[in-house]
Amino acid sequence: MKVTAAGTKRVSMAALICTKPGRRARLIYRIHVDRGPSRHRRKGFTEADYARLFDAAHQQLGGPIVIV
C-alpha cells in the first residue's frame, strides 16, 4: 500500500484481515497521521482507537469476531 505523508514524521496503521470459509477475505483498517511536534498531540493509536476498530469490524461483518 502506498502512503503519501509529505511533511509528516509518522504514519501508523492498524488493520484486521477478516476471513470466513467460502467468502472473500476483507481488510478493515484505520490510519493515524502524526503531523509534527506538539506537547498535547498523541503519536499513535490509543486503547480507545483499537476499541473503535474492533467495533467497526463487528458492525461491518454483522456478527461476532474473534481476535487472535
XYZ file of C-alpha atoms in Angstrom:
68
model
C 0.000 0.000 0.000
C 1.442 3.361 -0.972
C 1.131 6.012 1.723
C 1.740 9.663 0.951
C 2.522 11.684 4.045
C 4.539 14.657 2.860
C 5.828 16.712 5.761
C 4.775 14.261 8.455
C 7.002 12.397 10.836
C 4.976 9.243 11.309
C 2.046 7.351 9.802
C 0.644 4.492 11.890
C -1.769 1.875 10.601
C -3.814 -0.763 12.412
C -5.584 -3.405 10.327
C -7.665 -6.545 10.635
C -7.804 -9.264 8.000
C -11.206 -10.902 8.281
C -11.791 -14.375 6.852
C -14.771 -16.691 6.647
C -14.860 -20.058 4.871
C -16.316 -19.720 1.373
C -16.174 -15.886 1.426
C -13.651 -13.301 0.260
C -11.174 -12.032 2.847
C -11.754 -8.442 3.987
C -9.337 -5.797 5.206
C -10.592 -3.289 7.764
C -8.086 -0.607 8.715
C -7.529 2.768 10.316
C -4.592 5.152 9.910
C -3.238 7.810 12.238
C -1.018 10.611 10.899
C 1.349 12.383 13.298
C 1.715 15.857 11.803
C 4.686 17.053 13.843
C 5.738 18.168 17.284
C 3.120 19.157 19.807
C 3.057 18.532 23.512
C -0.616 17.574 23.614
C -0.873 15.577 20.396
C -0.768 11.787 20.508
C 1.795 9.967 18.397
C -0.002 6.700 17.768
C -3.069 4.610 18.436
C -4.717 4.602 21.843
C -6.712 1.854 23.522
C -9.899 3.697 22.514
C -8.758 3.742 18.849
C -8.306 -0.040 18.870
C -11.703 -0.474 20.537
C -13.304 1.613 17.744
C -11.525 -0.503 15.116
C -12.889 -3.717 16.663
C -16.363 -2.177 16.923
C -16.235 -1.131 13.247
C -15.264 -4.687 12.279
C -18.131 -6.094 14.325
C -20.603 -3.688 12.683
C -19.337 -4.266 9.116
C -19.206 -8.041 9.441
C -22.589 -8.326 11.143
C -21.594 -10.912 13.715
C -19.192 -11.888 16.442
C -15.457 -11.528 15.829
C -12.500 -13.434 17.241
C -9.269 -11.501 17.753
C -6.114 -13.645 17.769
